[in-house]
Amino acid sequence: MATRGFFGKRPTEIEADRLPPGQYLTEDFPVLSAGPTPHVDLDKWSFTLKDGVRPVAKWSWDEFAKLPHVKLTRDIHCVTKWSKFNTAWSGVMIDDILAEAGIEAPTGFTLAHSFDGYTTNVPTADLVGGKAMIATSYEGKPITADHGGPARLLVPHLYFWKSAKWINALQFTARDEAGFWELRGYHMYGDPWREQRFTGD
Amino acid sequence: MTTVEPSPGLAQPHRLAWQEARVEAIHAETPEVKSFVLRPQSWSGFTAGQHVDIRLTAPDGYQAQRSYSIASAPDDSGTIELAIEALPDGEVSPFFHDVVEVGDTIELRGPIGGHFIWNAPLGGPLLLVGGGSGLVPLMSILRHRASVAPEVPATLVYSARRYDDLIFRDELFRRRDADAHFRLEVALTREQARDGLHFGRIDAALMARAIGTETPKLTYICGSNPFVEAAASLALAAGLPFGSIRTERYGG
Ligand SMILES: Cc1cc2nc3c(=O)[nH]c(=O)nc-3n(C[C@H](O)[C@H](O)[C@H](O)COP(=O)(O)OP(=O)(O)OC[C@H]3O[C@@H](n4cnc5c(N)ncnc54)[C@H](O)[C@@H]3O)c2cc1C
């Protein structure tokens, strides 16, 4: 159904090719989160890998800083409809984290945990193979607290609520367990190109 | 740091289908904000604080989507009210202001949102903090509370640029005067104080006054991101528990 009188401020053709359906391009970097911004001290920061309830590896901030860091520049897409092109991050690839821990991913599902109690689920296959990282810097600077600093998950090919801010653990789970927004009606997978915003999309 | 309880009374997730809604009424609320009463074809209710997604389609198939909070309280009218602020150079909000007329149909789906919501089983006291159009979902919560749980103490802290920018101003003042359990603190950032309204941004003193003697069980903060960051920091500094504060950020 065409909307009477609506013509729109459409993006250029080149932009449109890179924009998933229902998204619009933004230059600034909006912030979304369910609660206040937690401010996590670096000396209290830690990141844990867990297999079910069992911790298999843990890093302090200084230990994590010694892991191999790489740069990743990607387009990102938020379920609230904005997309941002060429966001430049650096951090530690999940592949390298697993290698450092000396393990192969034990299960097909992963639940990301954050310092504020937030959780989100991602299939393990979407975290490995060069697809995702724990990012610690954005545009060459430490990630600010409102954008998830000191460290956030970055899974750029899924809607951005999957890229958990203030991350402190990745937990391998036997089943695909719904996280915070997934329990509240958001999609279990969240592919922007298939517009998987809500349950049933 | 916090445990987040799922909210009681939340409907099971179901497939959200796009549908047409008829524009039944349009009211100018402030120089920048108009409210729109919409009647979706099929509507089975919502929880105060939720929003809908709007989808506009151009003749060539190009579409734009945006989210808008529901301002009305859940009731059996079959209609919902949105309050939309016109942003200069925006794509969707100026369309609502300049083009949409009573009788038009607009595509929407919803209700959406399972966190920034309130219903009576969640109880109170409530602290609601809104900046600009961030008032909208708080208005739904206030209206719902007034009809189902008026004994739940509620305080609204509302920041706007000027007196004339206060959305639903008359209704808010009427509720303040009529409702012993509702307190209103208004901060005007670009205009001198009047009628007991505060001049300047929300600050620690205003937050302390809003919290008063009864620590809120739940705090809802909504507005632009800088506003939400500032208000949430003040709420935390005033000692409110992290896990009792819910935020909704309208971008920017
Ligand atoms: C859950 C949720 C609920 C919401 N509820 C409400 C609500 O109840 N009421 C409400 O009014 N809003 C609400 N919003 C915000 C709303 O969704 C839109 O973001 C808002 O209406 C702006 O959309 P727009 O298309 O008019 O502007 P956009 O086109 O998205 O532009 C956004 C801003 O960018 C600026 N801009 C655009 N293009 C350019 C450019 N080329 N150069 C420089 N600046 C530019 C515009 O001036 C504008 O200020 C809500 C948002 C969310 C996420």
GROMACS .gro file of N, CA and C in nm, chain A residues 104-172:
model
  207
  104GLU      N    1   3.833  -2.585   2.135
  104GLU     CA    2   3.742  -2.561   2.023
  104GLU      C    3   3.604  -2.543   2.083
  105ALA      N    4   3.523  -2.462   2.018
  105ALA     CA    5   3.391  -2.434   2.075
  105ALA      C    6   3.316  -2.565   2.101
  106PRO      N    7   3.276  -2.588   2.227
  106PRO     CA    8   3.217  -2.718   2.261
  106PRO      C    9   3.070  -2.734   2.220
  107THR      N   10   2.997  -2.626   2.200
  107THR     CA   11   2.854  -2.638   2.167
  107THR      C   12   2.819  -2.540   2.056
  108GLY      N   13   2.704  -2.556   1.999
  108GLY     CA   14   2.660  -2.474   1.887
  108GLY      C   15   2.598  -2.341   1.926
  109PHE      N   16   2.580  -2.319   2.057
  109PHE     CA   17   2.514  -2.195   2.099
  109PHE      C   18   2.596  -2.122   2.203
  110THR      N   19   2.586  -1.992   2.201
  110THR     CA   20   2.662  -1.911   2.296
  110THR      C   21   2.569  -1.804   2.354
  111LEU      N   22   2.586  -1.780   2.483
  111LEU     CA   23   2.514  -1.672   2.549
  111LEU      C   24   2.619  -1.571   2.594
  112ALA      N   25   2.605  -1.446   2.550
  112ALA     CA   26   2.695  -1.340   2.594
  112ALA      C   27   2.639  -1.278   2.721
  113HIS      N   28   2.727  -1.252   2.818
  113HIS     CA   29   2.687  -1.191   2.946
  113HIS      C   30   2.757  -1.057   2.964
  114SER      N   31   2.688  -0.963   3.028
  114SER     CA   32   2.745  -0.831   3.048
  114SER      C   33   2.747  -0.793   3.195
  115PHE      N   34   2.829  -0.692   3.225
  115PHE     CA   35   2.841  -0.645   3.364
  115PHE      C   36   2.709  -0.597   3.422
  116ASP      N   37   2.617  -0.552   3.337
  116ASP     CA   38   2.490  -0.499   3.390
  116ASP      C   39   2.381  -0.605   3.399
  117GLY      N   40   2.416  -0.731   3.373
  117GLY     CA   41   2.316  -0.836   3.382
  117GLY      C   42   2.251  -0.869   3.249
  118TYR      N   43   2.285  -0.792   3.145
  118TYR     CA   44   2.230  -0.815   3.012
  118TYR      C   45   2.285  -0.946   2.955
  119THR      N   46   2.201  -1.013   2.878
  119THR     CA   47   2.247  -1.133   2.807
  119THR      C   48   2.191  -1.129   2.665
  120THR      N   49   2.259  -1.198   2.573
  120THR     CA   50   2.203  -1.216   2.439
  120THR      C   51   2.263  -1.343   2.378
  121ASN      N   52   2.181  -1.414   2.301
  121ASN     CA   53   2.226  -1.542   2.245
  121ASN      C   54   2.269  -1.527   2.099
  122VAL      N   55   2.374  -1.597   2.062
  122VAL     CA   56   2.427  -1.597   1.926
  122VAL      C   57   2.471  -1.740   1.894
  123PRO      N   58   2.436  -1.793   1.777
  123PRO     CA   59   2.491  -1.924   1.742
  123PRO      C   60   2.643  -1.917   1.738
  124THR      N   61   2.710  -2.018   1.791
  124THR     CA   62   2.856  -2.016   1.796
  124THR      C   63   2.916  -1.996   1.657
  125ALA      N   64   2.851  -2.054   1.555
  125ALA     CA   65   2.904  -2.042   1.418
  125ALA      C   66   2.910  -1.896   1.373
  126ASP      N   67   2.828  -1.808   1.432
  126ASP     CA   68   2.829  -1.666   1.395
  126ASP      C   69   2.937  -1.587   1.468
  127LEU      N   70   3.006  -1.653   1.561
  127LEU     CA   71   3.112  -1.584   1.636
  127LEU      C   72   3.251  -1.620   1.585
  128VAL      N   73   3.262  -1.737   1.522
  128VAL     CA   74   3.394  -1.785   1.478
  128VAL      C   75   3.410  -1.769   1.327
  129GLY      N   76   3.530  -1.801   1.277
  129GLY     CA   77   3.555  -1.789   1.134
  129GLY      C   78   3.571  -1.645   1.090
  130GLY      N   79   3.627  -1.561   1.179
  130GLY     CA   80   3.655  -1.422   1.142
  130GLY      C   81   3.533  -1.333   1.143
  131LYS      N   82   3.424  -1.375   1.204
  131LYS     CA   83   3.299  -1.297   1.198
  131LYS      C   84   3.281  -1.202   1.316
  132ALA      N   85   3.345  -1.228   1.430
  132ALA     CA   86   3.312  -1.150   1.549
  132ALA      C   87   3.434  -1.130   1.638
  133MET      N   88   3.427  -1.025   1.720
  133MET     CA   89   3.538  -0.998   1.812
  133MET      C   90   3.487  -0.940   1.944
  134ILE      N   91   3.576  -0.940   2.043
  134ILE     CA   92   3.554  -0.857   2.162
  134ILE      C   93   3.629  -0.728   2.132
  135ALA      N   94   3.554  -0.620   2.109
  135ALA     CA   95   3.615  -0.494   2.068
  135ALA      C   96   3.649  -0.410   2.190
  136THR      N   97   3.767  -0.347   2.184
  136THR     CA   98   3.808  -0.260   2.294
  136THR      C   99   3.834  -0.117   2.247
  137SER      N  100   3.836  -0.097   2.114
  137SER     CA  101   3.850   0.042   2.069
  137SER      C  102   3.762   0.068   1.947
  138TYR      N  103   3.718   0.193   1.936
  138TYR     CA  104   3.633   0.238   1.827
  138TYR      C  105   3.694   0.363   1.766
  139GLU      N  106   3.712   0.363   1.635
  139GLU     CA  107   3.775   0.477   1.567
  139GLU      C  108   3.906   0.514   1.634
  140GLY      N  109   3.984   0.415   1.674
  140GLY     CA  110   4.117   0.438   1.728
  140GLY      C  111   4.123   0.481   1.874
  141LYS      N  112   4.007   0.491   1.939
  141LYS     CA  113   4.007   0.533   2.080
  141LYS      C  114   3.937   0.428   2.165
  142PRO      N  115   3.967   0.424   2.296
  142PRO     CA  116   3.895   0.330   2.382
  142PRO      C  117   3.744   0.351   2.366
  143ILE      N  118   3.667   0.245   2.365
  143ILE     CA  119   3.521   0.258   2.351
  143ILE      C  120   3.466   0.329   2.474
  144THR      N  121   3.387   0.434   2.453
  144THR     CA  122   3.331   0.506   2.567
  144THR      C  123   3.226   0.419   2.637
  145ALA      N  124   3.200   0.453   2.762
  145ALA     CA  125   3.110   0.370   2.842
  145ALA      C  126   2.972   0.358   2.778
  146ASP      N  127   2.920   0.469   2.722
  146ASP     CA  128   2.783   0.460   2.667
  146ASP      C  129   2.776   0.369   2.545
  147HIS      N  130   2.887   0.348   2.478
  147HIS     CA  131   2.889   0.255   2.364
  147HIS      C  132   2.939   0.116   2.404
  148GLY      N  133   2.950   0.091   2.534
  148GLY     CA  134   2.980  -0.045   2.578
  148GLY      C  135   3.119  -0.067   2.631
  149GLY      N  136   3.200   0.040   2.637
  149GLY     CA  137   3.336   0.025   2.688
  149GLY      C  138   3.337  -0.015   2.834
  150PRO      N  139   3.444  -0.079   2.883
  150PRO     CA  140   3.573  -0.099   2.816
  150PRO      C  141   3.570  -0.199   2.700
  151ALA      N  142   3.480  -0.297   2.700
  151ALA     CA  143   3.484  -0.399   2.595
  151ALA      C  144   3.342  -0.443   2.562
  152ARG      N  145   3.317  -0.461   2.433
  152ARG     CA  146   3.186  -0.510   2.392
  152ARG      C  147   3.203  -0.620   2.288
  153LEU      N  148   3.102  -0.702   2.278
  153LEU     CA  149   3.099  -0.799   2.170
  153LEU      C  150   3.067  -0.724   2.041
  154LEU      N  151   3.124  -0.767   1.930
  154LEU     CA  152   3.092  -0.708   1.800
  154LEU      C  153   3.059  -0.822   1.703
  155VAL      N  154   2.931  -0.833   1.669
  155VAL     CA  155   2.885  -0.931   1.571
  155VAL      C  156   2.812  -0.850   1.463
  156PRO      N  157   2.891  -0.785   1.373
  156PRO     CA  158   2.831  -0.681   1.289
  156PRO      C  159   2.726  -0.732   1.191
  157HIS      N  160   2.726  -0.862   1.158
  157HIS     CA  161   2.630  -0.908   1.058
  157HIS      C  162   2.493  -0.937   1.118
  158LEU      N  163   2.477  -0.924   1.250
  158LEU     CA  164   2.346  -0.939   1.313
  158LEU      C  165   2.302  -0.804   1.368
  159TYR      N  166   2.169  -0.788   1.392
  159TYR     CA  167   2.121  -0.663   1.454
  159TYR      C  168   2.205  -0.634   1.578
  160PHE      N  169   2.222  -0.505   1.607
  160PHE     CA  170   2.326  -0.465   1.701
  160PHE      C  171   2.296  -0.500   1.846
  161TRP      N  172   2.170  -0.538   1.879
  161TRP     CA  173   2.146  -0.578   2.018
  161TRP      C  174   2.221  -0.707   2.051
  162LYS      N  175   2.262  -0.782   1.947
  162LYS     CA  176   2.342  -0.903   1.969
  162LYS      C  177   2.486  -0.869   2.009
  163SER      N  178   2.531  -0.749   1.976
  163SER     CA  179   2.668  -0.707   2.007
  163SER      C  180   2.674  -0.652   2.149
  164ALA      N  181   2.664  -0.743   2.246
  164ALA     CA  182   2.646  -0.705   2.387
  164ALA      C  183   2.751  -0.606   2.435
  165LYS      N  184   2.703  -0.495   2.493
  165LYS     CA  185   2.793  -0.397   2.555
  165LYS      C  186   2.840  -0.448   2.691
  166TRP      N  187   2.950  -0.392   2.740
  166TRP     CA  188   3.002  -0.419   2.875
  166TRP      C  189   3.018  -0.570   2.899
  167ILE      N  190   3.066  -0.638   2.795
  167ILE     CA  191   3.071  -0.785   2.802
  167ILE      C  192   3.166  -0.832   2.911
  168ASN      N  193   3.128  -0.939   2.980
  168ASN     CA  194   3.222  -0.999   3.076
  168ASN      C  195   3.231  -1.151   3.065
  169ALA      N  196   3.148  -1.212   2.979
  169ALA     CA  197   3.161  -1.357   2.962
  169ALA      C  198   3.094  -1.404   2.834
  170LEU      N  199   3.152  -1.509   2.776
  170LEU     CA  200   3.084  -1.586   2.672
  170LEU      C  201   3.065  -1.725   2.728
  171GLN      N  202   2.940  -1.772   2.722
  171GLN     CA  203   2.908  -1.901   2.781
  171GLN      C  204   2.855  -1.994   2.672
  172PHE      N  205   2.921  -2.106   2.654
  172PHE     CA  206   2.869  -2.204   2.558
  172PHE      C  207   2.755  -2.281   2.623
   0.00000   0.00000   0.00000
